mmCIF file of C-alpha atoms in Angstrom:
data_model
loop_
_atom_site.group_PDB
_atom_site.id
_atom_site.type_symbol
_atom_site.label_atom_id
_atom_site.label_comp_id
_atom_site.label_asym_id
_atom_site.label_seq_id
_atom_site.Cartn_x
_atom_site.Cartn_y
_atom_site.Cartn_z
ATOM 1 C CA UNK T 1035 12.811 -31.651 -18.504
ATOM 2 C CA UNK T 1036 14.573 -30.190 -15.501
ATOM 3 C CA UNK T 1037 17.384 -28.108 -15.962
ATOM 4 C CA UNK T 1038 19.708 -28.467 -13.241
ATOM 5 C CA UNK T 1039 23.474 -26.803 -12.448
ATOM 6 C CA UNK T 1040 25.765 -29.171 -14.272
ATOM 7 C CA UNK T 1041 23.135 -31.215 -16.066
ATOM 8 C CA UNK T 1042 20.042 -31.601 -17.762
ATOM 9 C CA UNK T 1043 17.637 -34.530 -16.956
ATOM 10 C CA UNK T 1044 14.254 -36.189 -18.688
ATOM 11 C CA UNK T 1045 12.218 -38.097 -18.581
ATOM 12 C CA UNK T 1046 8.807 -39.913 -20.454
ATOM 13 C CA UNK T 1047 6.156 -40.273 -17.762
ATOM 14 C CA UNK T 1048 2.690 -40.856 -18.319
ATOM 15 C CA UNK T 1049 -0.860 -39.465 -16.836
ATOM 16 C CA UNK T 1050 -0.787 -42.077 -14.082
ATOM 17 C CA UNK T 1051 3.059 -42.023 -13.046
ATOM 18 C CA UNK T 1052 4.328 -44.013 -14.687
ATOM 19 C CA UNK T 1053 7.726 -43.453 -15.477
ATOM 20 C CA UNK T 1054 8.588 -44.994 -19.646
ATOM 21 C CA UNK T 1055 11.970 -43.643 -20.251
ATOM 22 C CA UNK T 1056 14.526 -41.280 -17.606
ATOM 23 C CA UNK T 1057 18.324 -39.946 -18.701
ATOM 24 C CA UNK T 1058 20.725 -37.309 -17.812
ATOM 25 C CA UNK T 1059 22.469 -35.368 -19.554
ATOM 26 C CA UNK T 1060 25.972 -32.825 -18.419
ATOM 27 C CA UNK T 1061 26.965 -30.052 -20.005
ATOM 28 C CA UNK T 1062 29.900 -29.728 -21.353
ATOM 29 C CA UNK T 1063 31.308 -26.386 -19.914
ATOM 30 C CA UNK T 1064 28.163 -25.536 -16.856
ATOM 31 C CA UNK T 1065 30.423 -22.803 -15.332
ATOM 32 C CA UNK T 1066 30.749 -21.516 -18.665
ATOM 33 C CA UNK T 1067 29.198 -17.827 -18.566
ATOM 34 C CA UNK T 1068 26.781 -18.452 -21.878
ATOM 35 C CA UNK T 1069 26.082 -21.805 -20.573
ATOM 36 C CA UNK T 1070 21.976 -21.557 -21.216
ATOM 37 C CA UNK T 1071 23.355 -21.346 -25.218
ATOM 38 C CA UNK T 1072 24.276 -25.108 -24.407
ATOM 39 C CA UNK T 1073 20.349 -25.957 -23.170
ATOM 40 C CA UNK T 1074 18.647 -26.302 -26.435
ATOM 41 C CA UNK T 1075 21.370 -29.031 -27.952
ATOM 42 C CA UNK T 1076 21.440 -31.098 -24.434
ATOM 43 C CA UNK T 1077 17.439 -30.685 -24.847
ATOM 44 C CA UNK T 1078 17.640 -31.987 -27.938
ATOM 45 C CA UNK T 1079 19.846 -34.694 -27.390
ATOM 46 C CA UNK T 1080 17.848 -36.348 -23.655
ATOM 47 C CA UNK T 1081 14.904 -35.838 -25.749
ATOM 48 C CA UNK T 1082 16.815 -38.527 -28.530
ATOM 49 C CA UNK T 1083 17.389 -40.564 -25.346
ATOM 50 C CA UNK T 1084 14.525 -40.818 -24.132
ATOM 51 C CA UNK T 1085 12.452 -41.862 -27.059
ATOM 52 C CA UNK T 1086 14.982 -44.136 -28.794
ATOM 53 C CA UNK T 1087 13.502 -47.496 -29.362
ATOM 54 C CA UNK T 1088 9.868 -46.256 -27.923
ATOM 55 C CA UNK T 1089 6.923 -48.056 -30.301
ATOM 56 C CA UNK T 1090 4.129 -46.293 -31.126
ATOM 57 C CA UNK T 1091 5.154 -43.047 -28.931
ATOM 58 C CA UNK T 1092 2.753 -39.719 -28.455
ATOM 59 C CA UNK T 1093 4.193 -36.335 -26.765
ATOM 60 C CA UNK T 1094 1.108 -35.401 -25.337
ATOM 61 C CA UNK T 1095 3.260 -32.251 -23.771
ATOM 62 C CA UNK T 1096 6.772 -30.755 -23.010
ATOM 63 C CA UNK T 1097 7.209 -29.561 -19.465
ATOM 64 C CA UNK T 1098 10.065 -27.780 -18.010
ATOM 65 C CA UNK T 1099 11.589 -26.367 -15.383
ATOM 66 C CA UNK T 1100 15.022 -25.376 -13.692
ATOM 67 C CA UNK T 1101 17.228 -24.240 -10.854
ATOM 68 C CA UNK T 1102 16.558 -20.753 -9.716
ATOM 69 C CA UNK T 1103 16.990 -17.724 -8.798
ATOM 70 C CA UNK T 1104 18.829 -17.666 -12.259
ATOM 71 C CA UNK T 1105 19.089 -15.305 -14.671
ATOM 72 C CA UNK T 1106 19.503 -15.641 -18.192
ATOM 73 C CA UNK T 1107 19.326 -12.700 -20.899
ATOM 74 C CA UNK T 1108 18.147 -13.167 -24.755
ATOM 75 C CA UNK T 1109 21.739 -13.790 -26.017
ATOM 76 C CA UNK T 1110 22.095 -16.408 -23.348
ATOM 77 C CA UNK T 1111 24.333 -14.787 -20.690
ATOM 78 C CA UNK T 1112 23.801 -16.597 -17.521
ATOM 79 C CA UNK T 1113 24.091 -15.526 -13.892
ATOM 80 C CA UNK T 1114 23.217 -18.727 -11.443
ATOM 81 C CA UNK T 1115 21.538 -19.203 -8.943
ATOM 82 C CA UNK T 1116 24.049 -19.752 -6.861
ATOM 83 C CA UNK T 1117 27.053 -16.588 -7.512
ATOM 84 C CA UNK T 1118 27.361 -14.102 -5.211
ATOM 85 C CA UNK T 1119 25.944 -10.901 -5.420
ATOM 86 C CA UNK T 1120 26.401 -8.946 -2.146
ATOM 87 C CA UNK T 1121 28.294 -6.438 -4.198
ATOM 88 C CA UNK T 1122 24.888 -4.983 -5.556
ATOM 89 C CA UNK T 1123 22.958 -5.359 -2.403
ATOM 90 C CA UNK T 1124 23.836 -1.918 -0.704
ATOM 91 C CA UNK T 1125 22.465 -0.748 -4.177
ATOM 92 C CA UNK T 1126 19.031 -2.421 -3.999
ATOM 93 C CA UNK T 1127 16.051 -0.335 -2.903
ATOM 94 C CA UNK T 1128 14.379 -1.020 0.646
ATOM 95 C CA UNK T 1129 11.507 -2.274 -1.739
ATOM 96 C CA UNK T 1130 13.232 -4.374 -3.323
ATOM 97 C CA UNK T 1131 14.781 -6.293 -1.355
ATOM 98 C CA UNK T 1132 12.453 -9.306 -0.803
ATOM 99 C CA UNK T 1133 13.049 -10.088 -4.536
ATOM 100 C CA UNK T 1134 15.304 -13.145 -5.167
ATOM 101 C CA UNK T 1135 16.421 -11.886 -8.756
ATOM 102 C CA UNK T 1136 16.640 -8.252 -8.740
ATOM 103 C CA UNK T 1137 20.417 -8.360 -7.508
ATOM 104 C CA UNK T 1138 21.073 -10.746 -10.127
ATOM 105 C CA UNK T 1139 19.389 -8.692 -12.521
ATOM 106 C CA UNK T 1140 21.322 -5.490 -11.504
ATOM 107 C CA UNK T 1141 24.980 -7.640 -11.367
ATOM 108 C CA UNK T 1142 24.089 -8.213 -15.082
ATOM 109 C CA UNK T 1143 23.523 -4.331 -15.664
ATOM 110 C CA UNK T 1144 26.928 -3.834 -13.377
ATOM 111 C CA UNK T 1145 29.329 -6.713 -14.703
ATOM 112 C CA UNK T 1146 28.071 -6.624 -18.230
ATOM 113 C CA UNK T 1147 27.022 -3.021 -19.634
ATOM 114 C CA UNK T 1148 27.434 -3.918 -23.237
ATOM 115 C CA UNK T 1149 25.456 -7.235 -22.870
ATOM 116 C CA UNK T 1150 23.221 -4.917 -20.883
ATOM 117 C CA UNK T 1151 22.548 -2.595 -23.496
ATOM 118 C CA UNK T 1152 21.530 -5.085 -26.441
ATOM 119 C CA UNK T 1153 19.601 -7.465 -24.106
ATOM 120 C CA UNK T 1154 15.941 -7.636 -25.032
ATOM 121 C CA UNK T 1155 14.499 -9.693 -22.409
ATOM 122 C CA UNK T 1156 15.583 -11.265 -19.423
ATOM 123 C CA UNK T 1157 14.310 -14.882 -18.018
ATOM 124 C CA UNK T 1158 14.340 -16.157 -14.788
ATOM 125 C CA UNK T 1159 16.269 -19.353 -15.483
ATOM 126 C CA UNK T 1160 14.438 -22.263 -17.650
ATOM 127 C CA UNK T 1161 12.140 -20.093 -19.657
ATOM 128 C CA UNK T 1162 14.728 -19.185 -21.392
ATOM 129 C CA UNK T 1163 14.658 -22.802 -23.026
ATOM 130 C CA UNK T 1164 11.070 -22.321 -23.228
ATOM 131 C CA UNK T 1165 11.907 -19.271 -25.404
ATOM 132 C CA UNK T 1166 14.172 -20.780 -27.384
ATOM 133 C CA UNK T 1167 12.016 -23.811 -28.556
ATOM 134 C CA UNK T 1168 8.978 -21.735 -28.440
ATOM 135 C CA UNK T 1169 9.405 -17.960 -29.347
ATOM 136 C CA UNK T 1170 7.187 -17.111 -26.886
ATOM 137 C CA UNK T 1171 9.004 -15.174 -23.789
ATOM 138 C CA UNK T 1172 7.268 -16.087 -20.238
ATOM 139 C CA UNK T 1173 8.128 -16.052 -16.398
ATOM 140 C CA UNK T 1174 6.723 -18.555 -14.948
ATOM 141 C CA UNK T 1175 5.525 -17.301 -11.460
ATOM 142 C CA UNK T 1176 4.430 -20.355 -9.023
ATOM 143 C CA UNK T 1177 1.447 -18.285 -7.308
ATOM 144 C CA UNK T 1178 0.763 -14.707 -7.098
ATOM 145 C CA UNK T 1179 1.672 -14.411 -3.937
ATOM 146 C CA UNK T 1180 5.522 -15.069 -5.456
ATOM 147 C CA UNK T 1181 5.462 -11.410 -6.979
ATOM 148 C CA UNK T 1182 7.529 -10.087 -3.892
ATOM 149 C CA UNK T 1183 10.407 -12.565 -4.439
ATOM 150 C CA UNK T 1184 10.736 -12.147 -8.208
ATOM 151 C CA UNK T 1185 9.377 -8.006 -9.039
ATOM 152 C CA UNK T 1186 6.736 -5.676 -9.335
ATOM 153 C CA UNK T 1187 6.461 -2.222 -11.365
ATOM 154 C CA UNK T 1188 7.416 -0.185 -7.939
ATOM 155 C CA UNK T 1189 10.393 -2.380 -7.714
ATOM 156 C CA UNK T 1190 11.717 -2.000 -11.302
ATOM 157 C CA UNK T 1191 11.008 1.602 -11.300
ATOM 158 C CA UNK T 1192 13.089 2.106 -8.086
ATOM 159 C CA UNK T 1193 15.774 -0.212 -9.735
ATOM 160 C CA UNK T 1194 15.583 1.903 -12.712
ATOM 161 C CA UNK T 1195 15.166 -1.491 -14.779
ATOM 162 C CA UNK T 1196 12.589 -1.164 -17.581
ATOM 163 C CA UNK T 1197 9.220 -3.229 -17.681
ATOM 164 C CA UNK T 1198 9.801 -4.565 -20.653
ATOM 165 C CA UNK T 1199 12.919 -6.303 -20.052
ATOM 166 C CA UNK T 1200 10.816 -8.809 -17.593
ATOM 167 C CA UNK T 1201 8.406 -11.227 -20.073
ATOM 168 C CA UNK T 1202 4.921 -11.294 -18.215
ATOM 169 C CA UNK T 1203 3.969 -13.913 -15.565
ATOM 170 C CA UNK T 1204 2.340 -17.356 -16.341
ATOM 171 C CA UNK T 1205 0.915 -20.186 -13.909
ATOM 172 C CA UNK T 1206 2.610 -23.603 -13.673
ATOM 173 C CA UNK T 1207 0.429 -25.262 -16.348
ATOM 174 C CA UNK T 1208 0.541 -23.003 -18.621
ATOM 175 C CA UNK T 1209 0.621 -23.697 -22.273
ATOM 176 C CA UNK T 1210 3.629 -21.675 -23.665
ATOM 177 C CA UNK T 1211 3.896 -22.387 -27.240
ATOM 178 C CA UNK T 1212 4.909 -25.016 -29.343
ATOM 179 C CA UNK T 1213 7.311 -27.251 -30.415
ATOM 180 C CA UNK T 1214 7.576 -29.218 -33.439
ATOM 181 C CA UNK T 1215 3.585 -29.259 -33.034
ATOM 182 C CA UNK T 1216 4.162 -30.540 -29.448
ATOM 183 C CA UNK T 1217 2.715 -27.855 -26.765
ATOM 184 C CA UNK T 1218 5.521 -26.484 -24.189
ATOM 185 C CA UNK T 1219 4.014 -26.279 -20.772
ATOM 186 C CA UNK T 1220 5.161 -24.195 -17.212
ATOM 187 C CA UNK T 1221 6.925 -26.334 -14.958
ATOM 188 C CA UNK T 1222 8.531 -23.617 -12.812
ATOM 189 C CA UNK T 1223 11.485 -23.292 -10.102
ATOM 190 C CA UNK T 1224 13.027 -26.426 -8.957
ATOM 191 C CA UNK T 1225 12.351 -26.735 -5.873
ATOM 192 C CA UNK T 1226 8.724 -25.608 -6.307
ATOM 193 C CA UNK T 1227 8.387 -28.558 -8.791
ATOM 194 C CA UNK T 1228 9.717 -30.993 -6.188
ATOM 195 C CA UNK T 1229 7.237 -29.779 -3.945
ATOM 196 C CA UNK T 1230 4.829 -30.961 -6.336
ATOM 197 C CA UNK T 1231 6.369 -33.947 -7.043
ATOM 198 C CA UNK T 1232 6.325 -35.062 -3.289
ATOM 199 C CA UNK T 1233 2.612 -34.204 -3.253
ATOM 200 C CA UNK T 1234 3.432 -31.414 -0.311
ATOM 201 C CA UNK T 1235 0.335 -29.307 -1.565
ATOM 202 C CA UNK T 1236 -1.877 -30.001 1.703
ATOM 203 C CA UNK T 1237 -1.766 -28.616 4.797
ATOM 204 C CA UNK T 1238 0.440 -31.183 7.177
ATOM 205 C CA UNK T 1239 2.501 -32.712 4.597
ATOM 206 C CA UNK T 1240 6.433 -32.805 5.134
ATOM 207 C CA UNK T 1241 8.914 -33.517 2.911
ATOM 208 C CA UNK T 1242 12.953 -33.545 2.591
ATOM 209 C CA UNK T 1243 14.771 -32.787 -0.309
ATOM 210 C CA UNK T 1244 17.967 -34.098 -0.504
ATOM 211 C CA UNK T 1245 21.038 -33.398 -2.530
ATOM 212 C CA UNK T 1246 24.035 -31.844 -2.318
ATOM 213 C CA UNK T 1247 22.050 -29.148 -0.482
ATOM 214 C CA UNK T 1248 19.066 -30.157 2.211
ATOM 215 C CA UNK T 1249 15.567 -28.786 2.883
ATOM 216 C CA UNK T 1250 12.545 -29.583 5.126
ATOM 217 C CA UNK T 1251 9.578 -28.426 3.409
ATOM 218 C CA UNK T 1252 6.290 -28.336 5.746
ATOM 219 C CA UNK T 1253 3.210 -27.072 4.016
ATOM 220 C CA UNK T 1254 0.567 -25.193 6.623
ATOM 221 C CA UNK T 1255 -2.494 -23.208 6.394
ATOM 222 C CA UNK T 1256 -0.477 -20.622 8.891
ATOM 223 C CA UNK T 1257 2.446 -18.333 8.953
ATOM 224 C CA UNK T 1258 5.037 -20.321 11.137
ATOM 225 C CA UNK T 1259 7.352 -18.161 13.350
ATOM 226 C CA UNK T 1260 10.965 -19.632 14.765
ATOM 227 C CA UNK T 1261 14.541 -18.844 14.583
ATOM 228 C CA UNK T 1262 15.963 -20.410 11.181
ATOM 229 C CA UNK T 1263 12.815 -20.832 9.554
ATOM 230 C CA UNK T 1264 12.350 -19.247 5.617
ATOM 231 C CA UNK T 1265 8.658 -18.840 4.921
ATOM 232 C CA UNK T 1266 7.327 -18.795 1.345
ATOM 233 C CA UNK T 1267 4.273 -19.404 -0.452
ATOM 234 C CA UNK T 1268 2.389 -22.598 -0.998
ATOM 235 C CA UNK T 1269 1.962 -23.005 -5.198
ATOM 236 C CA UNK T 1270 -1.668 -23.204 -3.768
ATOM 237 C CA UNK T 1271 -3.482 -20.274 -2.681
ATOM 238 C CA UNK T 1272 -3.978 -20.033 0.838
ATOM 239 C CA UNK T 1273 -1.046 -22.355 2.312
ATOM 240 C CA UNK T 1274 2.582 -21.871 3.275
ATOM 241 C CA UNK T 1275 5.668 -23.529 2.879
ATOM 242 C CA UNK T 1276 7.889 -23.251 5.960
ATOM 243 C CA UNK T 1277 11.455 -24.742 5.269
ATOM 244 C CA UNK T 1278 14.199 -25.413 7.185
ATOM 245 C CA UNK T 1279 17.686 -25.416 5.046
ATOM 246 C CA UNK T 1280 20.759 -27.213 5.394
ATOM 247 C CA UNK T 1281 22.510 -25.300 2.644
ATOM 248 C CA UNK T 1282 26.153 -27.501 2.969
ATOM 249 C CA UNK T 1283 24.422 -31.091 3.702
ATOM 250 C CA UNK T 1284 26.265 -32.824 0.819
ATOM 251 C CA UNK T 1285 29.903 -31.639 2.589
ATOM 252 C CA UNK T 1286 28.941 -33.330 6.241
ATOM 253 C CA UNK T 1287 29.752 -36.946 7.580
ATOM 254 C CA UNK T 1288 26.304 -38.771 8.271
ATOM 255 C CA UNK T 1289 26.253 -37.794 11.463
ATOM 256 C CA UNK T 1290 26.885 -34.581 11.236
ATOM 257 C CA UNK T 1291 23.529 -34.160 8.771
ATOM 258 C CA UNK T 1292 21.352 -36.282 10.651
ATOM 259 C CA UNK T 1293 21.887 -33.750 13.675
ATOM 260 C CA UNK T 1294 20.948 -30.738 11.237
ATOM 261 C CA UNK T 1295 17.801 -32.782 9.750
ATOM 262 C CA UNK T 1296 16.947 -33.633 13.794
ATOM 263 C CA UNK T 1297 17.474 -29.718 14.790
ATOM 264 C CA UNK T 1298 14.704 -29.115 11.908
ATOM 265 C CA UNK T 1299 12.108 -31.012 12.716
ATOM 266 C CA UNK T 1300 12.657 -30.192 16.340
ATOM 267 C CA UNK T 1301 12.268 -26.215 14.534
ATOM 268 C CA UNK T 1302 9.379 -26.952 12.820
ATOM 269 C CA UNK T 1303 7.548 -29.294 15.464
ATOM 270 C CA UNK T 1304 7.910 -26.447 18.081
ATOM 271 C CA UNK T 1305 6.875 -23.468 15.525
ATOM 272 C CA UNK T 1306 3.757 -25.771 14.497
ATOM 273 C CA UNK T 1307 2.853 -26.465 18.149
ATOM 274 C CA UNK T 1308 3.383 -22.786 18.964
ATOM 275 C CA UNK T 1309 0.643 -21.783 15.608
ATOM 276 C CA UNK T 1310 -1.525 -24.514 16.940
ATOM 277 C CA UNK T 1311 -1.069 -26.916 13.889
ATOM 278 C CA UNK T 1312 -0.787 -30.224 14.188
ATOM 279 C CA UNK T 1313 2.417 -31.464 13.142
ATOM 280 C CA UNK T 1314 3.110 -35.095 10.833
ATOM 281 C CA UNK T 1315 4.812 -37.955 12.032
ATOM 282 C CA UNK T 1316 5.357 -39.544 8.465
ATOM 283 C CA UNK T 1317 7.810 -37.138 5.642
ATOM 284 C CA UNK T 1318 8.454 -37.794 2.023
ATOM 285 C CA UNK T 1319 11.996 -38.267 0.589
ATOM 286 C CA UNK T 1320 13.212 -37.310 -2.234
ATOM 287 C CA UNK T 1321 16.621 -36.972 -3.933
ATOM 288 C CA UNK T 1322 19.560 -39.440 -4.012
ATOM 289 C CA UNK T 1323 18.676 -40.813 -0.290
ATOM 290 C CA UNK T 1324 15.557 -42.047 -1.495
ATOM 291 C CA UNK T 1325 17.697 -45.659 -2.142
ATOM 292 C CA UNK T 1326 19.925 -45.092 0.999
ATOM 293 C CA UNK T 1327 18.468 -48.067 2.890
ATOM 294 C CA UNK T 1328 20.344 -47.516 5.948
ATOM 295 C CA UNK T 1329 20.164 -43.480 5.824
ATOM 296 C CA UNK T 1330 16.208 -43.844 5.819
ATOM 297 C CA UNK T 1331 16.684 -46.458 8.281
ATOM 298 C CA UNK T 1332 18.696 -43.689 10.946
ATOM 299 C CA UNK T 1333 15.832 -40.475 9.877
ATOM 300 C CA UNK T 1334 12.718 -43.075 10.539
ATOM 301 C CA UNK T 1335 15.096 -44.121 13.965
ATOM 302 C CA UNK T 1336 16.182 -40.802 15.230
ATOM 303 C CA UNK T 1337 13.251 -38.717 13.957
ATOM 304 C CA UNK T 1338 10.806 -41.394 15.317
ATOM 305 C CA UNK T 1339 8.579 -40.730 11.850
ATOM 306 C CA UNK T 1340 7.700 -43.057 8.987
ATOM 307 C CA UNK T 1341 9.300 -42.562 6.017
ATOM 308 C CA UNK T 1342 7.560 -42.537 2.530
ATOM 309 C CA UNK T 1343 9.056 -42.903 -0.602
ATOM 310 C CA UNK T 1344 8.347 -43.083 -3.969
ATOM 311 C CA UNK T 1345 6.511 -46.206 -5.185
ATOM 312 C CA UNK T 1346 7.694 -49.332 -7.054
ATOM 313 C CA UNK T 1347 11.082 -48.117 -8.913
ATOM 314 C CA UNK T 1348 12.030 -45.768 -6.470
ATOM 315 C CA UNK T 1349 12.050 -42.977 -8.989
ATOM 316 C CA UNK T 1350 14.229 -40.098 -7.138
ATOM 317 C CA UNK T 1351 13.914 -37.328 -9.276
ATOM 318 C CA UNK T 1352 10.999 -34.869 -7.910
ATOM 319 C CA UNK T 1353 11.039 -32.384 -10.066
ATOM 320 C CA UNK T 1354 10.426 -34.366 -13.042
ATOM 321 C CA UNK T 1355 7.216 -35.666 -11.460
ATOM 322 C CA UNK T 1356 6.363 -32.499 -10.798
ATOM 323 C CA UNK T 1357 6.979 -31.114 -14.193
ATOM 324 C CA UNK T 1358 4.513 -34.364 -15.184
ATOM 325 C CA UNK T 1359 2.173 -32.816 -13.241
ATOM 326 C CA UNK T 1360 1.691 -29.592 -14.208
ATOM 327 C CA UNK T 1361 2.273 -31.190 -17.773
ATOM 328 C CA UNK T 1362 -0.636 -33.003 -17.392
ATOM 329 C CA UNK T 1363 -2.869 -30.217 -15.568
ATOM 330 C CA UNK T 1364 -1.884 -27.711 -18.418
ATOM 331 C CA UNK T 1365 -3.671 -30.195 -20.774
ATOM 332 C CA UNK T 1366 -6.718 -30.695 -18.831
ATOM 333 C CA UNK T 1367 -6.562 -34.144 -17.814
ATOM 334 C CA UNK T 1368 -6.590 -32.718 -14.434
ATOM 335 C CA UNK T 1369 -8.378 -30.015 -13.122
ATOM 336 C CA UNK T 1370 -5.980 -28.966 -10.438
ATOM 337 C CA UNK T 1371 -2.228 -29.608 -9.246
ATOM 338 C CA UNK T 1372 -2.944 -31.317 -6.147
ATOM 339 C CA UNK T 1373 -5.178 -33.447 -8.459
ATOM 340 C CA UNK T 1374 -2.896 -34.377 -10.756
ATOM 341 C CA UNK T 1375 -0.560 -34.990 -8.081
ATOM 342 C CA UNK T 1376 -3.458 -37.499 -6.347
ATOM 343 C CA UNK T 1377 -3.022 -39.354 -9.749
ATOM 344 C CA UNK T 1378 0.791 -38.922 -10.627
ATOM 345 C CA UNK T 1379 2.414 -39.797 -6.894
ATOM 346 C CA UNK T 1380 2.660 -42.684 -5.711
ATOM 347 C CA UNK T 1381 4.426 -43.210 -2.470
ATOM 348 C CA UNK T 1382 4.843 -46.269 -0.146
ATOM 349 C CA UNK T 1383 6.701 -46.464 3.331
ATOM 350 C CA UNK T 1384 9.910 -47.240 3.889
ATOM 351 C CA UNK T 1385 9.450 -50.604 5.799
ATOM 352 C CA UNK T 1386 13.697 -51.498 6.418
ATOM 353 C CA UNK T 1387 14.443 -52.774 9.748
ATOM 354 C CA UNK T 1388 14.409 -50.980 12.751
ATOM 355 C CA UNK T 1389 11.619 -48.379 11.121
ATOM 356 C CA UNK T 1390 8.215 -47.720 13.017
#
């Protein structure tokens, strides 16, 4: 289950891929300030969907995971990802202002004193589903390297936000709890699940995640320096994810994105060459271009890269595949993300006309 901004979406995919049932599910009111309340009947409804009419069905596992930097508190108030909070940020401590959810977390304490002062525990987005279902409060931090975007004691203390508040930090993978006997596993942040779901967990793999936001994700053993560039941990110790956004793709003409998604691979072909890495000529799509024949057609054209996409049905959702993943790792089928990933992703070129 991925938890997105105006919808929930599911799916039944097995250990090799294999994807049995998919839906997707809106909420009713998603600007709604207590819209996380909503989660656990839309959960409870895709999960209806998805297993309607399915013979002889097992839940091995539940995975889940959700947009982010959100922040949800135990009562359900919800502060997303995506609201403004440069009111706070002349408030926030020089050390503590690499973290991606302390100004949320201190815009709750601002905008909301009485929530404030009954709240219990805060979550960083989908574990507070994870909660709900499971009793068991969790942040689900994607490597340990992570700590400086989410928080650290020195942080809270200088924030004057108590430890407690913050549930402590579990893997992707991680066995959670249970749900009607079923185990709940990590998934994690969206767009680290999409990583996973492309397979970008090796050093020279590229992928672009498309919605109504853009990203170039490039995953290197080095530190990448250039002018536009936002560097963040690999989910795998030791690598790097250097990303080029195009925060407003959804709102440009073709053109007009194609020029942005050119500009970034021109960024991240020179910062490579500069570090001395080798750079791809092949990226993985995902997101709602995945079936845009003639889109794919212009990136392999323009780019002057081959284009893989996901195998057989063309399943677009990343996440979701990623969530399988770590669903799958957490109960030891696999001994490793990028191994369940080996097994779970399957991806074939994009062989329109005109490609390479």
């Amino acid at each position: 289950m991925d938890i997105g901004t105006t919808s929930l979406k599911a799916a039944l995919i097995t250990a090799k891929g294999e994807v049995v049932a998919f839906c997707s599910i809106p909420f009713e009111e998603p600007h709604d300030r207590f819209v996380a309340t909503s989660w656990y009947d839309v959960f409870m409804r895709a999960k209806e969907e998805v297993t309607r009419g399915q013979q002889n069905l097992k839940i091995s596992g539940i995975a889940i995971s959700g947009n982010g930097p959100t922040v949800v508190t135990d009562c359900g108030l919800t502060l997303l990802w995506n609201e403004d909070t440069s009111g706070v940020m002349g408030g926030v401590p020089s050390c503590a202002r690499s973290s991606l959810f302390i100004p949320k977390i201190l815009s709750i304490k601002n905008q909301f004193p009485a929530v404030w002062k009954k709240s219990k525990k805060l979550f960083s987005g989908p574990e507070y589903l994870i909660y709900v279902l499971t009793g068991n409060a969790v942040t689900i931090l994607p490597e340990a390297r992570f700590e400086a975007a989410y928080w650290n004691d020195e942080m809270l203390d200088a924030c004057g936000i108590k430890k407690n508040l913050l549930p402590p930090f579990v893997g992707p993978g991680s066995v959670c709890g249970t749900f009607e006997d079923c185990p709940v596993i990590a998934g994690g942040p969206d767009f680290v699940v999409a990583l996973i779901g492309t397979g970008t967990l090796q050093a020279g793999r590229l992928c672009d995640r498309c919605g109504s936001s853009e990203g170039l994700n490039f995953c290197t053993d080095r530190v990448l320096q250039g002018q536009g560039l936002r560097i963040l941990p690999s989910v795998i110790p030791g690598l790097w994810n250097a990303s080029y956004l195009i925060p407003d793709s959804g709102e440009l003409s073709e053109e007009e994105r194609l020029a942005e998604v050119a500009r970034g691979i021109t960024c991240l072909r020179q910062s490579a060459k500069e570090a001395g890495v080798d750079f791809p000529d092949e990226m993985a799509v995902t997101g709602g271009q995945t079936n845009d024949e003639l889109l794919l057609r212009e990136k392999a054209e323009r780019l002057e890269m081959k284009i893989l996409r996901p195998a057989g049905g063309h399943f677009v959702h990343s996440e979701l595949m990623g969530d399988a993943c770590a669903a799958w790792y957490g109960l030891g089928l696999y001994s490793s993300l990028p191994d369940a990933a080996d097994h779970i992703v399957r991806q074939e070129p994009y062989t329109g006309a005109g490609t390479l």
